[in-house]
Coordinates of C-alpha atoms in Angstrom, one line a residue:
Q30 CA 166.6 150.8 69.2
V31 CA 164.9 152.9 66.5
Q32 CA 161.2 153.7 66.1
L33 CA 160.0 154.8 62.6
L34 CA 156.8 156.6 61.7
E35 CA 155.8 157.3 58.1
S36 CA 153.5 160.1 57.0
G37 CA 152.5 162.0 53.9
G38 CA 150.7 159.4 52.0
G39 CA 147.3 159.9 50.4
L40 CA 145.3 160.0 47.2
V41 CA 146.7 161.9 44.2
Q42 CA 146.0 162.1 40.5
A43 CA 148.5 160.7 37.9
G44 CA 151.2 163.2 37.2
G45 CA 151.0 164.7 40.7
S46 CA 153.5 164.7 43.5
L47 CA 153.7 163.6 47.1
R48 CA 156.4 163.8 49.7
L49 CA 156.6 161.0 52.3
S50 CA 158.3 161.6 55.6
C51 CA 159.8 159.1 58.0
A52 CA 160.5 160.4 61.5
A53 CA 162.9 158.4 63.6
S54 CA 163.7 158.2 67.2
G55 CA 167.0 157.1 68.6
R56 CA 170.3 158.8 69.4
T57 CA 172.2 156.8 66.7
F58 CA 169.9 157.8 63.9
S59 CA 172.7 159.6 62.0
S60 CA 174.7 156.4 61.8
Y61 CA 171.9 154.5 60.0
A62 CA 171.3 154.0 56.4
M63 CA 167.7 154.5 55.4
G64 CA 165.5 152.9 52.8
W65 CA 162.0 153.0 51.4
F66 CA 160.1 149.9 50.2
R67 CA 156.6 149.5 48.8
Q68 CA 154.0 146.8 48.5
A69 CA 151.3 146.9 45.9
P70 CA 148.0 144.9 46.3
G71 CA 148.7 141.2 45.5
K72 CA 152.4 141.7 45.0
E73 CA 155.6 141.2 47.0
R74 CA 157.2 144.0 48.8
E75 CA 159.9 145.7 46.7
F76 CA 162.8 148.0 47.1
V77 CA 162.3 151.6 46.1
A78 CA 165.2 153.8 47.3
A79 CA 167.9 154.0 49.9
L80 CA 170.7 156.3 51.1
N81 CA 173.8 155.9 53.2
W82 CA 173.8 158.4 56.1
S83 CA 177.4 159.3 55.2
G84 CA 175.6 161.2 52.4
D85 CA 177.6 159.9 49.5
K86 CA 175.5 157.0 48.3
T87 CA 172.0 156.6 47.0
L88 CA 170.2 153.8 45.2
Y89 CA 166.9 153.7 43.3
S90 CA 164.9 150.9 41.7
D91 CA 164.5 151.2 38.0
P92 CA 160.8 152.0 38.0
V93 CA 161.3 155.2 40.1
K94 CA 164.6 156.5 38.7
G95 CA 164.3 160.1 37.6
R96 CA 161.0 160.5 39.4
F97 CA 161.7 159.8 43.1
T98 CA 164.3 161.4 45.3
I99 CA 165.4 160.2 48.7
S100 CA 166.9 162.7 51.2
R101 CA 167.5 163.2 54.8
D102 CA 167.6 165.9 57.5
N103 CA 169.7 164.5 60.4
A104 CA 168.9 167.6 62.5
K105 CA 165.2 166.5 62.4
N106 CA 165.9 162.8 62.5
T107 CA 163.8 162.5 59.3
V108 CA 164.2 160.9 55.9
Y109 CA 162.1 161.9 52.9
L110 CA 160.9 160.4 49.7
Q111 CA 159.9 163.0 47.1
M112 CA 157.7 161.4 44.5
N113 CA 157.1 163.3 41.2
S114 CA 155.2 162.3 38.0
L115 CA 153.3 159.7 39.9
K116 CA 151.7 156.8 38.0
P117 CA 148.9 154.4 38.9
E118 CA 151.5 151.6 39.2
D119 CA 153.1 153.6 42.1
T120 CA 150.0 152.8 44.2
A121 CA 151.2 150.8 47.2
I122 CA 151.8 150.9 50.9
Y123 CA 155.2 152.6 51.4
Y124 CA 157.4 151.5 54.3
C125 CA 160.4 153.2 55.8
A126 CA 163.3 151.1 57.1
A127 CA 166.6 151.6 58.9
D128 CA 169.8 149.7 58.5
R129 CA 172.1 149.9 61.5
Y130 CA 175.1 148.5 59.7
R131 CA 177.5 151.0 58.0
R132 CA 177.7 149.1 54.7
P133 CA 180.0 150.2 51.9
V134 CA 177.1 149.6 49.5
V135 CA 173.6 150.7 50.1
A136 CA 171.3 147.8 51.0
R137 CA 168.4 146.8 48.8
R138 CA 167.0 143.7 50.5
E139 CA 164.4 143.5 53.2
Y140 CA 166.5 141.3 55.4
E141 CA 169.3 143.8 55.5
Y142 CA 167.1 146.3 57.4
D143 CA 166.6 146.2 61.2
Y144 CA 163.8 148.6 61.9
W145 CA 160.5 149.2 60.1
G146 CA 157.7 151.7 60.2
Q147 CA 154.0 150.9 60.0
G148 CA 153.6 152.0 56.4
T149 CA 151.7 154.8 54.7
Q150 CA 149.2 154.3 51.8
V151 CA 149.8 156.0 48.5
T152 CA 147.1 155.8 45.9
V153 CA 147.5 157.2 42.4
S154 CA 144.4 157.6 40.2
S155 CA 144.3 158.0 36.5

């Protein structure tokens, strides 16, 4: 099993940056693909970014392309989401998720992920 714990959320002004972290427990962490999702008030949870732990595949949703970067540090069992040029529409609860299946294509749907963190709030003010 894998336990995930997000951190790094907070309140930031538009145009600013935040780096979210997701610390994972589990000896098979390096075999898992990792993803970030977010849920804004009154909206459905949506895919943000993901990467395959083989290190050769990443995927981003259109609204965050060019602004967000997903990365990992297997030695620390941690995945990151660097968020730059933040906009008010980025305001949401951000969730970290782990996919135990070694897919040839990075997953982008909630049901493809097996473990979830509790979420961390990101609020962007204008």
